[in-house]
Amino acid sequence: MRKFQQPSSENMDLLLDTLCDLLGTLVLIACLLVVTMQEDGTSQDVKPESTSDIEAGILAEKKIEQARAELDGLQKLRAQLQSEDDPSTRPLITELQALKKTAEEKRQERAKQDEFAAAKAEQIIRDAGKEMARLREQEQALEKKLGVMNKDTEAARQNHAAIKKKLADLQLELESVDKLKIEKLRFPRERQIDKPPAPIIVRHGQVFPLFDASGNPAPGIQHVGSPDKSFTAMPQPGQGLMPLRDANRLREFLPALVGKNRYLTIYVYPDSYATFRELKKLIFELGLDYGLDLCTEHRVLIFTATGAKPAPL
């Protein structure tokens, strides 16, 4: 509302400039008319002026004087408006200065806000760049780790395939070994012979005679006696005879152990089937009679004078 009620000094200056220019133009036109009329009068013969011309000149002079008076008034008004000491313009000038100050403050505040926003945007862009760089490094690290994991997975897969193949080979080998361990024997019918036995234990991969040729306990077996005159035979690992290593010694010992009125009773444990096969070759070579008893792994052999014995084959 103040803008409509109290025009600013700038608007008044523009109005005064326009009016002054208009009056100056009118005065210039009037002067040109007077000069033209005077030149026309001097160049031509003197002619009596008509009443209308005189009245027109008087009217023009009055208009010129009136225009000059209005021009002087407007110039005075302009000077008063431009003067700071004029009480009527002082509030307008004060308000103008206040508006200029407010506009400058707003401009500075807006400049600070723009500067702060620009700095904040720059910081956001910088942080975004750092975050993108960090994420890129993290992505590269993950890709590298994934590559290592893929290599490990491929190596594990190949290792698994190799182990699987090796397991299949071992399975085939085990089956072949199991087939080799199985020995098919066809035992002849047992014969009834009233000969005393000569016991031999085949265990721990060795041959352990219970007695020597003189009937004394052999050194490779521990005899644990009982009150009923029975004893438990416990072979000592590493103290027996081996058919391949001690073949000559067994060729001499077995016939002496059997003599003329005895036959061999052989007790074979599961861990010594191969040893028994080698011993059997020597027995066939010497032509000796023998009886066979297959023992379980944890069987304890107790011998008595009236105990059972395997019949000769």
mmCIF file with all atom_site columns, N, CA, C and O in Angstrom, residues 26 51-52 70 82 90 121 136 163 170 176 208 210 215 223 226 239 244 252 257 265 276 292 308 312:
data_model
loop_
_atom_site.group_PDB
_atom_site.id
_atom_site.type_symbol
_atom_site.label_atom_id
_atom_site.label_alt_id
_atom_site.label_comp_id
_atom_site.label_asym_id
_atom_site.label_entity_id
_atom_site.label_seq_id
_atom_site.pdbx_PDB_ins_code
_atom_site.Cartn_x
_atom_site.Cartn_y
_atom_site.Cartn_z
_atom_site.occupancy
_atom_site.B_iso_or_equiv
_atom_site.pdbx_formal_charge
_atom_site.auth_seq_id
_atom_site.auth_comp_id
_atom_site.auth_asym_id
_atom_site.auth_atom_id
_atom_site.pdbx_PDB_model_num
ATOM 1   N N  . LEU A 1 26  ? 9.060  22.132   -26.287 1.00 0.00 ? 26  LEU A N  1
ATOM 2   C CA . LEU A 1 26  ? 8.086  23.176   -26.678 1.00 0.00 ? 26  LEU A CA 1
ATOM 3   C C  . LEU A 1 26  ? 8.774  24.532   -26.802 1.00 0.00 ? 26  LEU A C  1
ATOM 4   O O  . LEU A 1 26  ? 8.524  25.312   -27.727 1.00 0.00 ? 26  LEU A O  1
ATOM 5   N N  . THR A 1 51  ? -3.602 41.626   -38.402 1.00 0.00 ? 51  THR A N  1
ATOM 6   C CA . THR A 1 51  ? -4.024 41.522   -36.974 1.00 0.00 ? 51  THR A CA 1
ATOM 7   C C  . THR A 1 51  ? -3.900 40.092   -36.501 1.00 0.00 ? 51  THR A C  1
ATOM 8   O O  . THR A 1 51  ? -3.496 39.829   -35.354 1.00 0.00 ? 51  THR A O  1
ATOM 9   N N  . SER A 1 52  ? -4.175 39.128   -37.356 1.00 0.00 ? 52  SER A N  1
ATOM 10  C CA . SER A 1 52  ? -4.089 37.703   -36.934 1.00 0.00 ? 52  SER A CA 1
ATOM 11  C C  . SER A 1 52  ? -2.652 37.299   -36.656 1.00 0.00 ? 52  SER A C  1
ATOM 12  O O  . SER A 1 52  ? -2.372 36.541   -35.727 1.00 0.00 ? 52  SER A O  1
ATOM 13  N N  . GLU A 1 70  ? 6.626  27.174   -16.175 1.00 0.00 ? 70  GLU A N  1
ATOM 14  C CA . GLU A 1 70  ? 6.401  25.792   -15.746 1.00 0.00 ? 70  GLU A CA 1
ATOM 15  C C  . GLU A 1 70  ? 7.718  25.022   -15.644 1.00 0.00 ? 70  GLU A C  1
ATOM 16  O O  . GLU A 1 70  ? 7.918  24.214   -14.746 1.00 0.00 ? 70  GLU A O  1
ATOM 17  N N  . GLN A 1 82  ? 15.232 16.285   -4.934  1.00 0.00 ? 82  GLN A N  1
ATOM 18  C CA . GLN A 1 82  ? 16.573 15.705   -4.836  1.00 0.00 ? 82  GLN A CA 1
ATOM 19  C C  . GLN A 1 82  ? 17.306 16.154   -3.589  1.00 0.00 ? 82  GLN A C  1
ATOM 20  O O  . GLN A 1 82  ? 18.315 15.560   -3.204  1.00 0.00 ? 82  GLN A O  1
ATOM 21  N N  . ARG A 1 90  ? 12.362 13.397   3.078   1.00 0.00 ? 90  ARG A N  1
ATOM 22  C CA . ARG A 1 90  ? 13.236 12.714   4.039   1.00 0.00 ? 90  ARG A CA 1
ATOM 23  C C  . ARG A 1 90  ? 12.733 11.321   4.401   1.00 0.00 ? 90  ARG A C  1
ATOM 24  O O  . ARG A 1 90  ? 13.519 10.356   4.430   1.00 0.00 ? 90  ARG A O  1
ATOM 25  N N  . ALA A 1 121 ? 27.394 -28.981  -1.283  1.00 0.00 ? 121 ALA A N  1
ATOM 26  C CA . ALA A 1 121 ? 27.286 -29.840  -2.466  1.00 0.00 ? 121 ALA A CA 1
ATOM 27  C C  . ALA A 1 121 ? 28.655 -30.395  -2.857  1.00 0.00 ? 121 ALA A C  1
ATOM 28  O O  . ALA A 1 121 ? 28.790 -31.582  -3.215  1.00 0.00 ? 121 ALA A O  1
ATOM 29  N N  . ARG A 1 136 ? 34.414 -49.381  -4.741  1.00 0.00 ? 136 ARG A N  1
ATOM 30  C CA . ARG A 1 136 ? 35.124 -49.993  -5.860  1.00 0.00 ? 136 ARG A CA 1
ATOM 31  C C  . ARG A 1 136 ? 36.258 -50.892  -5.347  1.00 0.00 ? 136 ARG A C  1
ATOM 32  O O  . ARG A 1 136 ? 36.465 -51.994  -5.848  1.00 0.00 ? 136 ARG A O  1
ATOM 33  N N  . ILE A 1 163 ? 40.321 -88.204  -5.289  1.00 0.00 ? 163 ILE A N  1
ATOM 34  C CA . ILE A 1 163 ? 40.099 -89.088  -4.134  1.00 0.00 ? 163 ILE A CA 1
ATOM 35  C C  . ILE A 1 163 ? 39.041 -90.134  -4.461  1.00 0.00 ? 163 ILE A C  1
ATOM 36  O O  . ILE A 1 163 ? 39.157 -91.306  -4.071  1.00 0.00 ? 163 ILE A O  1
ATOM 37  N N  . LEU A 1 170 ? 41.086 -98.282  -4.855  1.00 0.00 ? 170 LEU A N  1
ATOM 38  C CA . LEU A 1 170 ? 41.322 -99.025  -3.618  1.00 0.00 ? 170 LEU A CA 1
ATOM 39  C C  . LEU A 1 170 ? 40.242 -100.065 -3.376  1.00 0.00 ? 170 LEU A C  1
ATOM 40  O O  . LEU A 1 170 ? 40.516 -101.162 -2.851  1.00 0.00 ? 170 LEU A O  1
ATOM 41  N N  . SER A 1 176 ? 40.104 -107.384 -4.872  1.00 0.00 ? 176 SER A N  1
ATOM 42  C CA . SER A 1 176 ? 41.061 -108.388 -5.350  1.00 0.00 ? 176 SER A CA 1
ATOM 43  C C  . SER A 1 176 ? 41.842 -108.998 -4.195  1.00 0.00 ? 176 SER A C  1
ATOM 44  O O  . SER A 1 176 ? 42.120 -110.189 -4.182  1.00 0.00 ? 176 SER A O  1
ATOM 45  N N  . PHE A 1 208 ? 55.213 -121.221 16.382  1.00 0.00 ? 208 PHE A N  1
ATOM 46  C CA . PHE A 1 208 ? 55.611 -121.399 17.784  1.00 0.00 ? 208 PHE A CA 1
ATOM 47  C C  . PHE A 1 208 ? 55.343 -122.860 18.189  1.00 0.00 ? 208 PHE A C  1
ATOM 48  O O  . PHE A 1 208 ? 54.197 -123.228 18.507  1.00 0.00 ? 208 PHE A O  1
ATOM 49  N N  . LEU A 1 210 ? 55.122 -125.837 20.853  1.00 0.00 ? 210 LEU A N  1
ATOM 50  C CA . LEU A 1 210 ? 54.938 -125.816 22.297  1.00 0.00 ? 210 LEU A CA 1
ATOM 51  C C  . LEU A 1 210 ? 56.107 -126.514 23.005  1.00 0.00 ? 210 LEU A C  1
ATOM 52  O O  . LEU A 1 210 ? 56.484 -126.105 24.110  1.00 0.00 ? 210 LEU A O  1
ATOM 53  N N  . GLY A 1 215 ? 60.832 -132.843 24.453  1.00 0.00 ? 215 GLY A N  1
ATOM 54  C CA . GLY A 1 215 ? 59.615 -132.740 25.260  1.00 0.00 ? 215 GLY A CA 1
ATOM 55  C C  . GLY A 1 215 ? 59.636 -131.610 26.260  1.00 0.00 ? 215 GLY A C  1
ATOM 56  O O  . GLY A 1 215 ? 58.715 -131.505 27.087  1.00 0.00 ? 215 GLY A O  1
ATOM 57  N N  . HIS A 1 223 ? 54.271 -120.630 29.138  1.00 0.00 ? 223 HIS A N  1
ATOM 58  C CA . HIS A 1 223 ? 53.342 -121.625 29.676  1.00 0.00 ? 223 HIS A CA 1
ATOM 59  C C  . HIS A 1 223 ? 52.855 -121.142 31.032  1.00 0.00 ? 223 HIS A C  1
ATOM 60  O O  . HIS A 1 223 ? 53.650 -121.016 31.974  1.00 0.00 ? 223 HIS A O  1
ATOM 61  N N  . SER A 1 226 ? 48.128 -124.281 35.690  1.00 0.00 ? 226 SER A N  1
ATOM 62  C CA . SER A 1 226 ? 46.937 -124.249 36.545  1.00 0.00 ? 226 SER A CA 1
ATOM 63  C C  . SER A 1 226 ? 46.992 -125.423 37.521  1.00 0.00 ? 226 SER A C  1
ATOM 64  O O  . SER A 1 226 ? 47.724 -126.394 37.304  1.00 0.00 ? 226 SER A O  1
ATOM 65  N N  . GLN A 1 239 ? 59.508 -114.042 18.838  1.00 0.00 ? 239 GLN A N  1
ATOM 66  C CA . GLN A 1 239 ? 60.358 -115.124 19.341  1.00 0.00 ? 239 GLN A CA 1
ATOM 67  C C  . GLN A 1 239 ? 60.087 -116.457 18.656  1.00 0.00 ? 239 GLN A C  1
ATOM 68  O O  . GLN A 1 239 ? 60.598 -117.494 19.086  1.00 0.00 ? 239 GLN A O  1
ATOM 69  N N  . LEU A 1 244 ? 59.986 -118.865 5.849   1.00 0.00 ? 244 LEU A N  1
ATOM 70  C CA . LEU A 1 244 ? 60.921 -118.465 4.800   1.00 0.00 ? 244 LEU A CA 1
ATOM 71  C C  . LEU A 1 244 ? 62.312 -118.235 5.358   1.00 0.00 ? 244 LEU A C  1
ATOM 72  O O  . LEU A 1 244 ? 63.313 -118.667 4.772   1.00 0.00 ? 244 LEU A O  1
ATOM 73  N N  . GLU A 1 252 ? 64.868 -129.470 9.822   1.00 0.00 ? 252 GLU A N  1
ATOM 74  C CA . GLU A 1 252 ? 65.523 -130.336 10.798  1.00 0.00 ? 252 GLU A CA 1
ATOM 75  C C  . GLU A 1 252 ? 64.669 -130.534 12.041  1.00 0.00 ? 252 GLU A C  1
ATOM 76  O O  . GLU A 1 252 ? 64.644 -131.625 12.640  1.00 0.00 ? 252 GLU A O  1
ATOM 77  N N  . LEU A 1 257 ? 60.725 -133.331 15.952  1.00 0.00 ? 257 LEU A N  1
ATOM 78  C CA . LEU A 1 257 ? 59.606 -133.114 16.867  1.00 0.00 ? 257 LEU A CA 1
ATOM 79  C C  . LEU A 1 257 ? 58.568 -134.218 16.731  1.00 0.00 ? 257 LEU A C  1
ATOM 80  O O  . LEU A 1 257 ? 58.020 -134.711 17.734  1.00 0.00 ? 257 LEU A O  1
ATOM 81  N N  . THR A 1 265 ? 49.817 -131.057 15.284  1.00 0.00 ? 265 THR A N  1
ATOM 82  C CA . THR A 1 265 ? 48.502 -130.394 15.448  1.00 0.00 ? 265 THR A CA 1
ATOM 83  C C  . THR A 1 265 ? 48.750 -128.880 15.371  1.00 0.00 ? 265 THR A C  1
ATOM 84  O O  . THR A 1 265 ? 49.397 -128.301 16.233  1.00 0.00 ? 265 THR A O  1
ATOM 85  N N  . PHE A 1 276 ? 51.011 -119.918 7.481   1.00 0.00 ? 276 PHE A N  1
ATOM 86  C CA . PHE A 1 276 ? 50.608 -121.331 7.460   1.00 0.00 ? 276 PHE A CA 1
ATOM 87  C C  . PHE A 1 276 ? 50.790 -121.933 6.072   1.00 0.00 ? 276 PHE A C  1
ATOM 88  O O  . PHE A 1 276 ? 51.186 -123.102 5.945   1.00 0.00 ? 276 PHE A O  1
ATOM 89  N N  . LEU A 1 292 ? 44.542 -129.802 11.664  1.00 0.00 ? 292 LEU A N  1
ATOM 90  C CA . LEU A 1 292 ? 44.405 -128.340 11.567  1.00 0.00 ? 292 LEU A CA 1
ATOM 91  C C  . LEU A 1 292 ? 43.209 -127.868 12.383  1.00 0.00 ? 292 LEU A C  1
ATOM 92  O O  . LEU A 1 292 ? 42.123 -128.458 12.317  1.00 0.00 ? 292 LEU A O  1
ATOM 93  N N  . ALA A 1 308 ? 40.826 -132.338 23.851  1.00 0.00 ? 308 ALA A N  1
ATOM 94  C CA . ALA A 1 308 ? 40.610 -132.695 22.458  1.00 0.00 ? 308 ALA A CA 1
ATOM 95  C C  . ALA A 1 308 ? 41.734 -132.170 21.601  1.00 0.00 ? 308 ALA A C  1
ATOM 96  O O  . ALA A 1 308 ? 42.372 -131.160 21.907  1.00 0.00 ? 308 ALA A O  1
ATOM 97  N N  . PRO A 1 312 ? 44.170 -135.941 12.410  1.00 0.00 ? 312 PRO A N  1
ATOM 98  C CA . PRO A 1 312 ? 45.056 -135.751 11.237  1.00 0.00 ? 312 PRO A CA 1
ATOM 99  C C  . PRO A 1 312 ? 44.236 -135.805 9.951   1.00 0.00 ? 312 PRO A C  1
ATOM 100 O O  . PRO A 1 312 ? 43.211 -136.475 9.850   1.00 0.00 ? 312 PRO A O  1
#
